[in-house]
mmCIF file of C-alpha atoms and ligand atoms in Angstrom:
data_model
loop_
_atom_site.group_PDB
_atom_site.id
_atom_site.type_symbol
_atom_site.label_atom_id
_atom_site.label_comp_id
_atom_site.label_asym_id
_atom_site.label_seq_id
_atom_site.Cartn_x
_atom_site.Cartn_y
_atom_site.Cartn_z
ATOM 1 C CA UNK M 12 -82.405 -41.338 36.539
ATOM 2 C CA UNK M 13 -83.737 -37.510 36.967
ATOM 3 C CA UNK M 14 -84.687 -36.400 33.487
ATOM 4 C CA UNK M 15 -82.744 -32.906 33.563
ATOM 5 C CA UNK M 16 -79.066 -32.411 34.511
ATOM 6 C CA UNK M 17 -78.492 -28.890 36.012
ATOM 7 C CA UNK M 18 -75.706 -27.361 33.986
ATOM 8 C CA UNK M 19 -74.069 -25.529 36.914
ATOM 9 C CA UNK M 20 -73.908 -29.239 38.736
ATOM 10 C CA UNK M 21 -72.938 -31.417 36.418
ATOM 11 C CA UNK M 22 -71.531 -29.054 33.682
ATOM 12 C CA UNK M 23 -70.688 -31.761 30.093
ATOM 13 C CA UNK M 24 -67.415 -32.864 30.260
ATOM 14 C CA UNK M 25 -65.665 -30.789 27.257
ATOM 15 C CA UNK M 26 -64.807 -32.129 23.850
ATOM 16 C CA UNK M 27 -61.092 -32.364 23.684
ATOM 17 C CA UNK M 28 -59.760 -30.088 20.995
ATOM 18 C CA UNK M 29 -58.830 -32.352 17.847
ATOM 19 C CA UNK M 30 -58.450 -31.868 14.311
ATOM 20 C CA UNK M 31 -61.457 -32.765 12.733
ATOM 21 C CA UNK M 32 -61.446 -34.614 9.160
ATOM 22 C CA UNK M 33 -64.979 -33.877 7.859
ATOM 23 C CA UNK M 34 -63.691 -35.790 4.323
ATOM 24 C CA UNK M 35 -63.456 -39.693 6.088
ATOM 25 C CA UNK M 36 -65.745 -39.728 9.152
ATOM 26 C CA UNK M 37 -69.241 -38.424 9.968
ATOM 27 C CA UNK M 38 -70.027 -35.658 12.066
ATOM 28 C CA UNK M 39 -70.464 -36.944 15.841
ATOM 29 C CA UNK M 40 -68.760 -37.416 18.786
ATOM 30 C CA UNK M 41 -67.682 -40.959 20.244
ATOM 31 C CA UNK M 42 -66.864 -41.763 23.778
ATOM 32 C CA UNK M 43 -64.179 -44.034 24.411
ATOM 33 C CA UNK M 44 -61.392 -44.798 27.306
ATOM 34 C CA UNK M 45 -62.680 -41.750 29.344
ATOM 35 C CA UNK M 46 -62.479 -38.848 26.872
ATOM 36 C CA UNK M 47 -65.127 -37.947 24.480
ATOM 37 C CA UNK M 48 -63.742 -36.947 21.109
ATOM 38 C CA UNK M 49 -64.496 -36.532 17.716
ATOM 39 C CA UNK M 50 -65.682 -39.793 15.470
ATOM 40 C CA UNK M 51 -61.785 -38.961 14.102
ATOM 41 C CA UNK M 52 -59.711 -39.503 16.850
ATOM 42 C CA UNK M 53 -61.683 -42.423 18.401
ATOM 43 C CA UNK M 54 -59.474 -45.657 17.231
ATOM 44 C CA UNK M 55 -58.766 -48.314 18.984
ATOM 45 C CA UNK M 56 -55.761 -51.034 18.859
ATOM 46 C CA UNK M 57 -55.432 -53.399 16.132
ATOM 47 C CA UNK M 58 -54.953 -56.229 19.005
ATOM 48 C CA UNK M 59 -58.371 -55.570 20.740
ATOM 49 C CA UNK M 60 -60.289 -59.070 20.242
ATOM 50 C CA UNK M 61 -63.666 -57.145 19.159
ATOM 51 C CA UNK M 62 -61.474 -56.284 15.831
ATOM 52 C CA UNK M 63 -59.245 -59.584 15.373
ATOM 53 C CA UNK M 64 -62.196 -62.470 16.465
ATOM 54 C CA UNK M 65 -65.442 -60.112 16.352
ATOM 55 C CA UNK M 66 -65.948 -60.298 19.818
ATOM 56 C CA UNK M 67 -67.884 -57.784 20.968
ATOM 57 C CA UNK M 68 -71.565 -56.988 21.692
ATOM 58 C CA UNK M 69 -73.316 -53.756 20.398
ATOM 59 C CA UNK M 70 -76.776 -51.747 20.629
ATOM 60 C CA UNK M 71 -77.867 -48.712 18.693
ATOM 61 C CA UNK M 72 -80.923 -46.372 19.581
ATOM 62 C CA UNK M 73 -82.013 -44.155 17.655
ATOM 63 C CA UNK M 74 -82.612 -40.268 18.508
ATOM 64 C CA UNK M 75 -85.584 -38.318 16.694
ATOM 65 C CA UNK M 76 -86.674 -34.550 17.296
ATOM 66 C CA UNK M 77 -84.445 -34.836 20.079
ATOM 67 C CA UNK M 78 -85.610 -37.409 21.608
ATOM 68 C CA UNK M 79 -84.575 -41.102 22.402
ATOM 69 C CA UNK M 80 -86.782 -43.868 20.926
ATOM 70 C CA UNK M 81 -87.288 -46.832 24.098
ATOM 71 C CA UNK M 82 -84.196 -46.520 25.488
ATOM 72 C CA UNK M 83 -84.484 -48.620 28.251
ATOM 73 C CA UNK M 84 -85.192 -51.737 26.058
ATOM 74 C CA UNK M 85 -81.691 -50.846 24.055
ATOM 75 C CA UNK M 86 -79.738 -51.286 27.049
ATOM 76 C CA UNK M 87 -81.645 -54.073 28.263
ATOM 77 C CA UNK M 88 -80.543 -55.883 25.178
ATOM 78 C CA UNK M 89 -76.648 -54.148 25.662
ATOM 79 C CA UNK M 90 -76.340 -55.727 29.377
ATOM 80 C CA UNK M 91 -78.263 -58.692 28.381
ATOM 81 C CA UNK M 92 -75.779 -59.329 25.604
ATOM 82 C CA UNK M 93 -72.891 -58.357 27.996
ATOM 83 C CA UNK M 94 -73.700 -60.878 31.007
ATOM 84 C CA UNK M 95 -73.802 -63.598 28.212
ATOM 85 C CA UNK M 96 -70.704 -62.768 26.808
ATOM 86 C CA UNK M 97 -69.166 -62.521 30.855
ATOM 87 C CA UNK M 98 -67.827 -59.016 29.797
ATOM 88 C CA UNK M 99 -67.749 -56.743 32.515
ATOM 89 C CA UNK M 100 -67.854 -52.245 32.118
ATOM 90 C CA UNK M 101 -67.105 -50.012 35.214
ATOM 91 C CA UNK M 102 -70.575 -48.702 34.538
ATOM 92 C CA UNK M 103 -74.265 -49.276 35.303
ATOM 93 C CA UNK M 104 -77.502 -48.374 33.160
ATOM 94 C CA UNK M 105 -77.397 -45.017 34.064
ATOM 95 C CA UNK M 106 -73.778 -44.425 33.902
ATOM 96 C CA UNK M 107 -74.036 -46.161 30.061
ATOM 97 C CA UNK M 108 -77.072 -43.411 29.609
ATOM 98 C CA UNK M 109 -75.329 -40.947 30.652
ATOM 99 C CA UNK M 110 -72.537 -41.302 28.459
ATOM 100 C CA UNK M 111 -75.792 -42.142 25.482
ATOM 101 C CA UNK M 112 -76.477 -38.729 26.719
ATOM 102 C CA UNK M 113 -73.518 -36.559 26.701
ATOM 103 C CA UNK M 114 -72.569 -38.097 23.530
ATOM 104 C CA UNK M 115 -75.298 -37.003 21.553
ATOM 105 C CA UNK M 116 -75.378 -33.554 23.378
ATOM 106 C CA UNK M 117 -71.944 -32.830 21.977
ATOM 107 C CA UNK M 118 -72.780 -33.848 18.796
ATOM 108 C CA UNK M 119 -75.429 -31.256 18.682
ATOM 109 C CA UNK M 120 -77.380 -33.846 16.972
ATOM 110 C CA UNK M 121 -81.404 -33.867 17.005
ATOM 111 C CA UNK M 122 -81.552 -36.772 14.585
ATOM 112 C CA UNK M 123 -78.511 -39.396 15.597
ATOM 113 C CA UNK M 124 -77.885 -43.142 15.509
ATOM 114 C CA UNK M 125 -76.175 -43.933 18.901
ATOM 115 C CA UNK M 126 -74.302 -46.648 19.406
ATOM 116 C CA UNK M 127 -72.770 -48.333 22.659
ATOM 117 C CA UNK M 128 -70.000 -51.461 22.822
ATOM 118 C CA UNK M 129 -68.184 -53.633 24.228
ATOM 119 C CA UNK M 130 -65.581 -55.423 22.774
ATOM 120 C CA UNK M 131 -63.633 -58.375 24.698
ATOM 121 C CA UNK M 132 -60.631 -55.242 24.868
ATOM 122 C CA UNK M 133 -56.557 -56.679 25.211
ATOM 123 C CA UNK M 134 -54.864 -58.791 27.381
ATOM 124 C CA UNK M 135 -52.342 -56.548 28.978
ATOM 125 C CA UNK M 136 -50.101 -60.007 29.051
ATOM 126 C CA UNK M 137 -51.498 -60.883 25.647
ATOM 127 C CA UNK M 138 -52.742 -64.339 26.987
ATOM 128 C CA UNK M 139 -54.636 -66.106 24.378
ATOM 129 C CA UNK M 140 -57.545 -66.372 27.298
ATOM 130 C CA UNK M 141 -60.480 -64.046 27.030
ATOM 131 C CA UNK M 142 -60.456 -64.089 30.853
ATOM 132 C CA UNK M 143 -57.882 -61.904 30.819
ATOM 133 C CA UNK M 144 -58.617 -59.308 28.837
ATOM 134 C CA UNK M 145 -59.669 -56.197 30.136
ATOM 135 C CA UNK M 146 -63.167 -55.364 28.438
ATOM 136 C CA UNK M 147 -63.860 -51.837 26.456
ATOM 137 C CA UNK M 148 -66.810 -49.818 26.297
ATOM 138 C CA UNK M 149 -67.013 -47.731 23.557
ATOM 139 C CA UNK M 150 -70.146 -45.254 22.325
ATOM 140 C CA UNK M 151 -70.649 -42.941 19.839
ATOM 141 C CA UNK M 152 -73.756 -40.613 18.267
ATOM 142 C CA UNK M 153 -73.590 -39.841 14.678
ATOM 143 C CA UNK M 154 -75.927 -38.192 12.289
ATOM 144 C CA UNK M 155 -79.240 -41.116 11.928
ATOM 145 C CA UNK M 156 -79.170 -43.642 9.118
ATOM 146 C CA UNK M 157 -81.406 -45.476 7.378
ATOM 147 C CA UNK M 158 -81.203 -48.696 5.583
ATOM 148 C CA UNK M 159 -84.061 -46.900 3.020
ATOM 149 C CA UNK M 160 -83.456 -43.806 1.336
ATOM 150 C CA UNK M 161 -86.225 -41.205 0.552
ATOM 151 C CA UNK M 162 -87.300 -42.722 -2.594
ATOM 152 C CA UNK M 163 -87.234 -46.516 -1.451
ATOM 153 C CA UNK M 164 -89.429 -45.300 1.356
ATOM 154 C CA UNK M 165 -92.099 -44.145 -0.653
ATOM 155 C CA UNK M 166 -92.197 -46.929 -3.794
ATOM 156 C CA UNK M 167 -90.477 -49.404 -1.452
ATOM 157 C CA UNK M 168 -87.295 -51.314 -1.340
ATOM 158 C CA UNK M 169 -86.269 -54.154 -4.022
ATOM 159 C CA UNK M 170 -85.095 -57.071 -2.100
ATOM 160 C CA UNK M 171 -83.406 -59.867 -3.080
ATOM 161 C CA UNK M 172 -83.445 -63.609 -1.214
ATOM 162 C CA UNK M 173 -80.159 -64.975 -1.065
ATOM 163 C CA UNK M 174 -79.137 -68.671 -0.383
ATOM 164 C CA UNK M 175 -76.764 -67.595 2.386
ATOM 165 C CA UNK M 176 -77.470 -69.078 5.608
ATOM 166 C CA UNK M 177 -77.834 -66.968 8.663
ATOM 167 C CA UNK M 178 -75.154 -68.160 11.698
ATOM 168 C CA UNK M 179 -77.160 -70.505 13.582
ATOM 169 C CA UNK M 180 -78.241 -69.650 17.303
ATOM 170 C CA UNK M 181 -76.370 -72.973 18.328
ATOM 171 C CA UNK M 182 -73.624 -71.390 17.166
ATOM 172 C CA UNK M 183 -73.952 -67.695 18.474
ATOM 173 C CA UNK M 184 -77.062 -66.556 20.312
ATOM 174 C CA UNK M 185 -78.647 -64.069 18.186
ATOM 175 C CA UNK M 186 -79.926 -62.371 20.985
ATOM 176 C CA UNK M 187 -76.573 -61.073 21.842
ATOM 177 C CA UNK M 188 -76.367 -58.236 19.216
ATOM 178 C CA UNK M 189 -73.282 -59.096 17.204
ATOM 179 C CA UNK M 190 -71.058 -57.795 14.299
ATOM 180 C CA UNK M 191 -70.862 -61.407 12.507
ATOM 181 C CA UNK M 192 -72.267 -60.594 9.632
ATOM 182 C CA UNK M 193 -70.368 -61.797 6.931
ATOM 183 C CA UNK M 194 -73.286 -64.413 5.893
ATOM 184 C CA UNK M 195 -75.352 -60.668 5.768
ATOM 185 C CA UNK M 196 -72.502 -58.789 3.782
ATOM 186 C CA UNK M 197 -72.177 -62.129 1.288
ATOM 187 C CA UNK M 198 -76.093 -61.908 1.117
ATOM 188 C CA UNK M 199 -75.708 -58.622 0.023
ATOM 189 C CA UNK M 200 -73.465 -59.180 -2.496
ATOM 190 C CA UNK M 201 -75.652 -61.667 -4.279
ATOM 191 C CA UNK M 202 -78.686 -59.220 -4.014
ATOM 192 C CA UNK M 203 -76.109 -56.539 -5.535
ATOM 193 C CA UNK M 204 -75.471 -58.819 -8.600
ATOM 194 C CA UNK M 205 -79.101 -59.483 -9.059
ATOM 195 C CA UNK M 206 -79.554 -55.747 -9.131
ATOM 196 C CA UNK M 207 -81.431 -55.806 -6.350
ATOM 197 C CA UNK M 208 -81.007 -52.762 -3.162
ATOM 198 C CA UNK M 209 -81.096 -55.385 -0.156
ATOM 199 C CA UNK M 210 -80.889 -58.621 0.640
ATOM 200 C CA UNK M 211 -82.879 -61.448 3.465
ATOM 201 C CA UNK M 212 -80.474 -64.423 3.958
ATOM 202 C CA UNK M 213 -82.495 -67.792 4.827
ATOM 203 C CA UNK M 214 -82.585 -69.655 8.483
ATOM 204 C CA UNK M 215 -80.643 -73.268 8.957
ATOM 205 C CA UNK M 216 -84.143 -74.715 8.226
ATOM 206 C CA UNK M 217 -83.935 -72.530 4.683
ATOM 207 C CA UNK M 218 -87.073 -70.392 5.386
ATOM 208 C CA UNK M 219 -86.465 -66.584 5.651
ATOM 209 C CA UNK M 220 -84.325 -65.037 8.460
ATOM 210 C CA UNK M 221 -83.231 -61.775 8.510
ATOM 211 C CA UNK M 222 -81.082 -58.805 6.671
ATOM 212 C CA UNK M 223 -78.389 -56.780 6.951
ATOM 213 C CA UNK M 224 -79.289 -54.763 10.046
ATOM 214 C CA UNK M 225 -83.012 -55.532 9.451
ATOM 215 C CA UNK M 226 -85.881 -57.725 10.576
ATOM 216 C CA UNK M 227 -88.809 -58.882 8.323
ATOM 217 C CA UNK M 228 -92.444 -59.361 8.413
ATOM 218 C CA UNK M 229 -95.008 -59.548 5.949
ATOM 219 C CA UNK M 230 -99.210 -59.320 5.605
ATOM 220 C CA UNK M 231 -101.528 -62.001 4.939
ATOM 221 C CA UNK M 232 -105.473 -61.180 5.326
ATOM 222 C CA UNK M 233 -104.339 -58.524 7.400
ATOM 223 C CA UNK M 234 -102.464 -60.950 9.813
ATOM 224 C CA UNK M 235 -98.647 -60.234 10.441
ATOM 225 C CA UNK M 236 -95.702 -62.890 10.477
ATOM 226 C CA UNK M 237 -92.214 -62.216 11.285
ATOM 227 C CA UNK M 238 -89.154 -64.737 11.493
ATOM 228 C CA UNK M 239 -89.405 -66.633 15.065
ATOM 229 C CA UNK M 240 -86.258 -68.771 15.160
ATOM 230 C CA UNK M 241 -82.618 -67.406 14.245
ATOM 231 C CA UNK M 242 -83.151 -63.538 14.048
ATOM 232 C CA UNK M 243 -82.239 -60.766 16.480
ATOM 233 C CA UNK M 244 -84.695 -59.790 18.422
ATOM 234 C CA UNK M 245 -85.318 -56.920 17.296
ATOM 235 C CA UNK M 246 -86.371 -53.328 18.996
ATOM 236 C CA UNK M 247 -88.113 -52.475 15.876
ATOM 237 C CA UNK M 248 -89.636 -55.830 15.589
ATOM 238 C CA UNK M 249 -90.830 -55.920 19.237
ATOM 239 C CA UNK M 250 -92.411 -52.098 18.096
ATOM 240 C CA UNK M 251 -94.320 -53.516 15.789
ATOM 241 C CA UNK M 252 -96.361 -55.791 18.039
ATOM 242 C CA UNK M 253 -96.523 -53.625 20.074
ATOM 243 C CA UNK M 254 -98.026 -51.320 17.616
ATOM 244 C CA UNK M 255 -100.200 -54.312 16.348
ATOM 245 C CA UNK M 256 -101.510 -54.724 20.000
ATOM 246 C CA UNK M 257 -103.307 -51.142 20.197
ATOM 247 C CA UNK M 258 -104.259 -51.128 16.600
ATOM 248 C CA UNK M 259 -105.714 -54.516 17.298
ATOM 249 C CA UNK M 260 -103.393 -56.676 14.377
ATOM 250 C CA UNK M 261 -102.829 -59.811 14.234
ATOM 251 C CA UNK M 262 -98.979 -60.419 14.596
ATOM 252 C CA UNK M 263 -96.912 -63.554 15.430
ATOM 253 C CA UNK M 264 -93.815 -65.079 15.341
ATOM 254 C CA UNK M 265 -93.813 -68.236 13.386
ATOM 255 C CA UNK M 266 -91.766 -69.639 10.475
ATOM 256 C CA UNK M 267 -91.732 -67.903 7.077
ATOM 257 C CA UNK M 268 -91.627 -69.730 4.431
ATOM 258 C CA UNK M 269 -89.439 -67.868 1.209
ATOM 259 C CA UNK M 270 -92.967 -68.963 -0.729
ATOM 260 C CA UNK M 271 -94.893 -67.392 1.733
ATOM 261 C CA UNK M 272 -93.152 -64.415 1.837
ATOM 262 C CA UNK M 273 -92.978 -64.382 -2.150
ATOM 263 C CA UNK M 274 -96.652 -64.312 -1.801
ATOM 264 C CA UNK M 275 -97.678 -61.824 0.965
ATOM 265 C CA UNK M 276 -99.673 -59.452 0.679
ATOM 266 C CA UNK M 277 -97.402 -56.698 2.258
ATOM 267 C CA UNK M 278 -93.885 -56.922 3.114
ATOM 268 C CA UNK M 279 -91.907 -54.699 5.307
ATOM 269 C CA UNK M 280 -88.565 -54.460 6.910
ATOM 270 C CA UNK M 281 -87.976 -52.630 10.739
ATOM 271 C CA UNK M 282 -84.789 -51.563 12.050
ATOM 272 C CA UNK M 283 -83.841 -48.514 14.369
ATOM 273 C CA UNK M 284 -81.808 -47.612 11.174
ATOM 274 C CA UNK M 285 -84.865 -46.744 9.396
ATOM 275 C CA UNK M 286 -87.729 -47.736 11.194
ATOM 276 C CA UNK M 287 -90.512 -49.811 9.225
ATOM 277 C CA UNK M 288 -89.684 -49.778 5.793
ATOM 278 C CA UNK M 289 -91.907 -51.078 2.751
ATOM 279 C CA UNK M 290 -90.520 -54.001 0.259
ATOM 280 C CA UNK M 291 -92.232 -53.755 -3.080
ATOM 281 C CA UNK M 292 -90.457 -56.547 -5.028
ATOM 282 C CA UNK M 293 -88.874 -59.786 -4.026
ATOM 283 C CA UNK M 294 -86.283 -61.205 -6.479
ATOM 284 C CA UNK M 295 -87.087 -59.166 -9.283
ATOM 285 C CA UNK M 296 -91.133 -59.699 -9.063
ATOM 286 C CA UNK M 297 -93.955 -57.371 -7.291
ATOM 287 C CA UNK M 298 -95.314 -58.037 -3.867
ATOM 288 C CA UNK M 299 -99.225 -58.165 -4.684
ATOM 289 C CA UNK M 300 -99.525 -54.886 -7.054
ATOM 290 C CA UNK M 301 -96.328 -53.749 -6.123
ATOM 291 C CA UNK M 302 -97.226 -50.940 -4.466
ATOM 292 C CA UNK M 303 -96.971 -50.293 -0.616
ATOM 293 C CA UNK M 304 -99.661 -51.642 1.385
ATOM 294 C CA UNK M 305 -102.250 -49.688 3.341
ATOM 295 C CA UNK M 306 -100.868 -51.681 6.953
ATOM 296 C CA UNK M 307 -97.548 -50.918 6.503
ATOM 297 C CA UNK M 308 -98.487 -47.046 5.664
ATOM 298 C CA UNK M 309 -100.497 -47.456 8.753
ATOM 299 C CA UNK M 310 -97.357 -48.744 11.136
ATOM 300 C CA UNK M 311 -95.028 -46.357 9.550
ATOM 301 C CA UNK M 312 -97.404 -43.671 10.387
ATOM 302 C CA UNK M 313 -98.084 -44.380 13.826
ATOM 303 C CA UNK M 314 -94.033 -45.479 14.362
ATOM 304 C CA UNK M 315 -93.479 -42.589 14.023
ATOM 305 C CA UNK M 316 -95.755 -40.371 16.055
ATOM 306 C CA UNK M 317 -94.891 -42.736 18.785
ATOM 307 C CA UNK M 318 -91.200 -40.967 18.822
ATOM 308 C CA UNK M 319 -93.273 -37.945 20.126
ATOM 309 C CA UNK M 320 -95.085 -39.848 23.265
ATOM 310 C CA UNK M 321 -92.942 -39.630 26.736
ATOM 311 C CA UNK M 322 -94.041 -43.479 27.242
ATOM 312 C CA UNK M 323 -92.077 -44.530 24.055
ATOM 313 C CA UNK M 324 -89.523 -42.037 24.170
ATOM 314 C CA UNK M 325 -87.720 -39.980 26.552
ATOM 315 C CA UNK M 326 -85.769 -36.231 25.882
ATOM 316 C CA UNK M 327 -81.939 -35.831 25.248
ATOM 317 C CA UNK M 328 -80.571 -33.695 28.086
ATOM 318 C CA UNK M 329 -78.950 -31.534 25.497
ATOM 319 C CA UNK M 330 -77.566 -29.101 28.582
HETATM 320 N N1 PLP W 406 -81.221 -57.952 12.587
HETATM 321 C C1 PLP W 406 -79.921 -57.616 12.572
HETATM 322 C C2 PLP W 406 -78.903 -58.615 12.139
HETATM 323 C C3 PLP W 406 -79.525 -56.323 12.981
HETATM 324 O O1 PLP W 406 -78.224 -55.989 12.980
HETATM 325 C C4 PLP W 406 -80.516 -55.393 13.347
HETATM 326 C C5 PLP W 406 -80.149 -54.018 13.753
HETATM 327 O O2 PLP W 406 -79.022 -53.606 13.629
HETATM 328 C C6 PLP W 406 -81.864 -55.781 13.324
HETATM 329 C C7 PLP W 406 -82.172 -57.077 12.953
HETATM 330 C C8 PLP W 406 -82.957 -54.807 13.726
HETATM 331 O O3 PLP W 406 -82.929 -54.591 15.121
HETATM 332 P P1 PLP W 406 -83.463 -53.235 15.764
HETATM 333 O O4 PLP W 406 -84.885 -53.094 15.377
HETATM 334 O O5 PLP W 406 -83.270 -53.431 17.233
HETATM 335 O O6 PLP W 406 -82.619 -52.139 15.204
#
């Protein structure tokens, strides 16, 4: 894929003119059935099978200062996801980064979360078999998210542990990325009435899986763990060994016990929503002294300067 698009060439397909309702949905622009269009007028039916049996596959990559943050492992994970799930899209890598491309360019955006899906899409017969149905691909680019505000990324986040059981990988691969997550949303809830911010739901075994939309590792003697068994892989997550491979940190993944975790050293969270994000107290008590720990400063630091180097991330063709 060239990394500029001559305007005069390959002018952006235009926005089509809608009425905009700034008051229910954010600022962005969303691709879907040909047209690009406003996040308001992107809908889809009621009958497609990613709405009424959640199934569909999904990646989001983030954009920062303009640029794209590893890319080409997002829609690795996207077509990986999409051959298990035998969904087929008129459209190759670079036709799906294209469209990654145009949508955030007509957004305007230089900070976005950018999403692209697939959902198993109708049966024009309605047939009950998934066979049938003729798949959709969907993306949008909206303004970036995180799972941590400003304040819970400096003093960290307050986490909960629920006793909600992440879906098992016998029962859905979690290395298709996947919207099942009402074991996360019920997780949630029971960090909510805890007063906690967020919540980690465990593994079938009961050690410590994952959270809504986020991975977890935590510090022990300066040696990282994350979750090995049950947990999307994540981008983030890969990141951080990658990270821990120049910086010469210990990281594996191995089984983490909710003990262990309870008493780490460090704890942090990574998602492309937010990047690596501190945890400060687990169930109500501190992590060590409670305050973030000098690795995780470290990561977060260096995450983040990596969003500036062309071998982590690549420019938005904005024109
Ligand atoms: N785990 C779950 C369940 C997720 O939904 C996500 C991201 O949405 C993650 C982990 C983190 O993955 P990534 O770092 O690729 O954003």
């Amino acid at each position: 894929m060239s990394n500029s698009i001559d305007p005069q060439a390959n002018p952006l397909p235009s926005l089509a003119a809608h009425h905009m309702d700034p008051h229910s949905y954010p600022d962005g622009v969303a691709f879907l059935d040909g047209q690009y269009l406003p996040m308001s007028q992107a809908k889809i039916s009621v009958l497609d099978w990613g709405f009424l049996h959640s199934d569909a596959t999904y990646d989001t990559v983030h954009v920062w200062n303009g640029r794209f943050f590893r890319l080409d492992l997002h829609l690795d994970r996207f077509f990986g996801g999409l051959k298990k799930l035998r969904m087929t899209i008129p459209l190759d890598r670079e036709g799906v980064a294209e469209i990654l491309h145009n949508c955030v360019a007509l957004s305007g955006h230089r900070a976005a979360y950018v999403e692209m899906l697939c959902t198993r899409g109708t049966s024009p017969t309605f047939s009950r078999d998934p066979r049938d149905a003729v798949n959709r691909f969907m993306a949008f680019a909206v303004p970036f998210g995180s799972v941590a505000n400003a304040e819970q990324l400096q003093r960290g986040l307050h986490v909960a542990i629920s006793d909600k059981v992440r879906i098992p990988p016998a029962s859905v691969d979690p290395a298709i990325k996947n919207y099942h997550w009402l074991d996360l949303v019920r997780g949630l809830y029971d960090a909510y009435d805890r007063g906690a911010e967020t919540a980690l739901v465990l593994d079938f075994n009961g050690n410590v899986a994952e959270g809504p939309g986020f991975n977890v590792f935590c510090v022990d003697d300066g040696r990282l763990s994350t979750p090995a068994v049950g947990v999307l892989p994540g981008i983030t997550r890969r990141t951080v060994f990658d990270l821990c491979a120049e910086a010469g940190l210990a990281v594996k993944a191995a089984d983490v016990s909710v003990a262990a975790l309870r008493r780490s050293d460090e704890v942090f969270i990574t998602s492309t929503a937010g990047g690596i994000m501190p945890v400060t107290v687990i169930d109500g008590a501190p992590v060590a002294d409670g305050n973030v720990g000098a690795i995780t400063r470290r990561l977060m630091a260096v995450y983040w300067q990596k969003h500036e180097d062309p071998a982590w991330s690549s420019p938005v063709r904005y024109s």
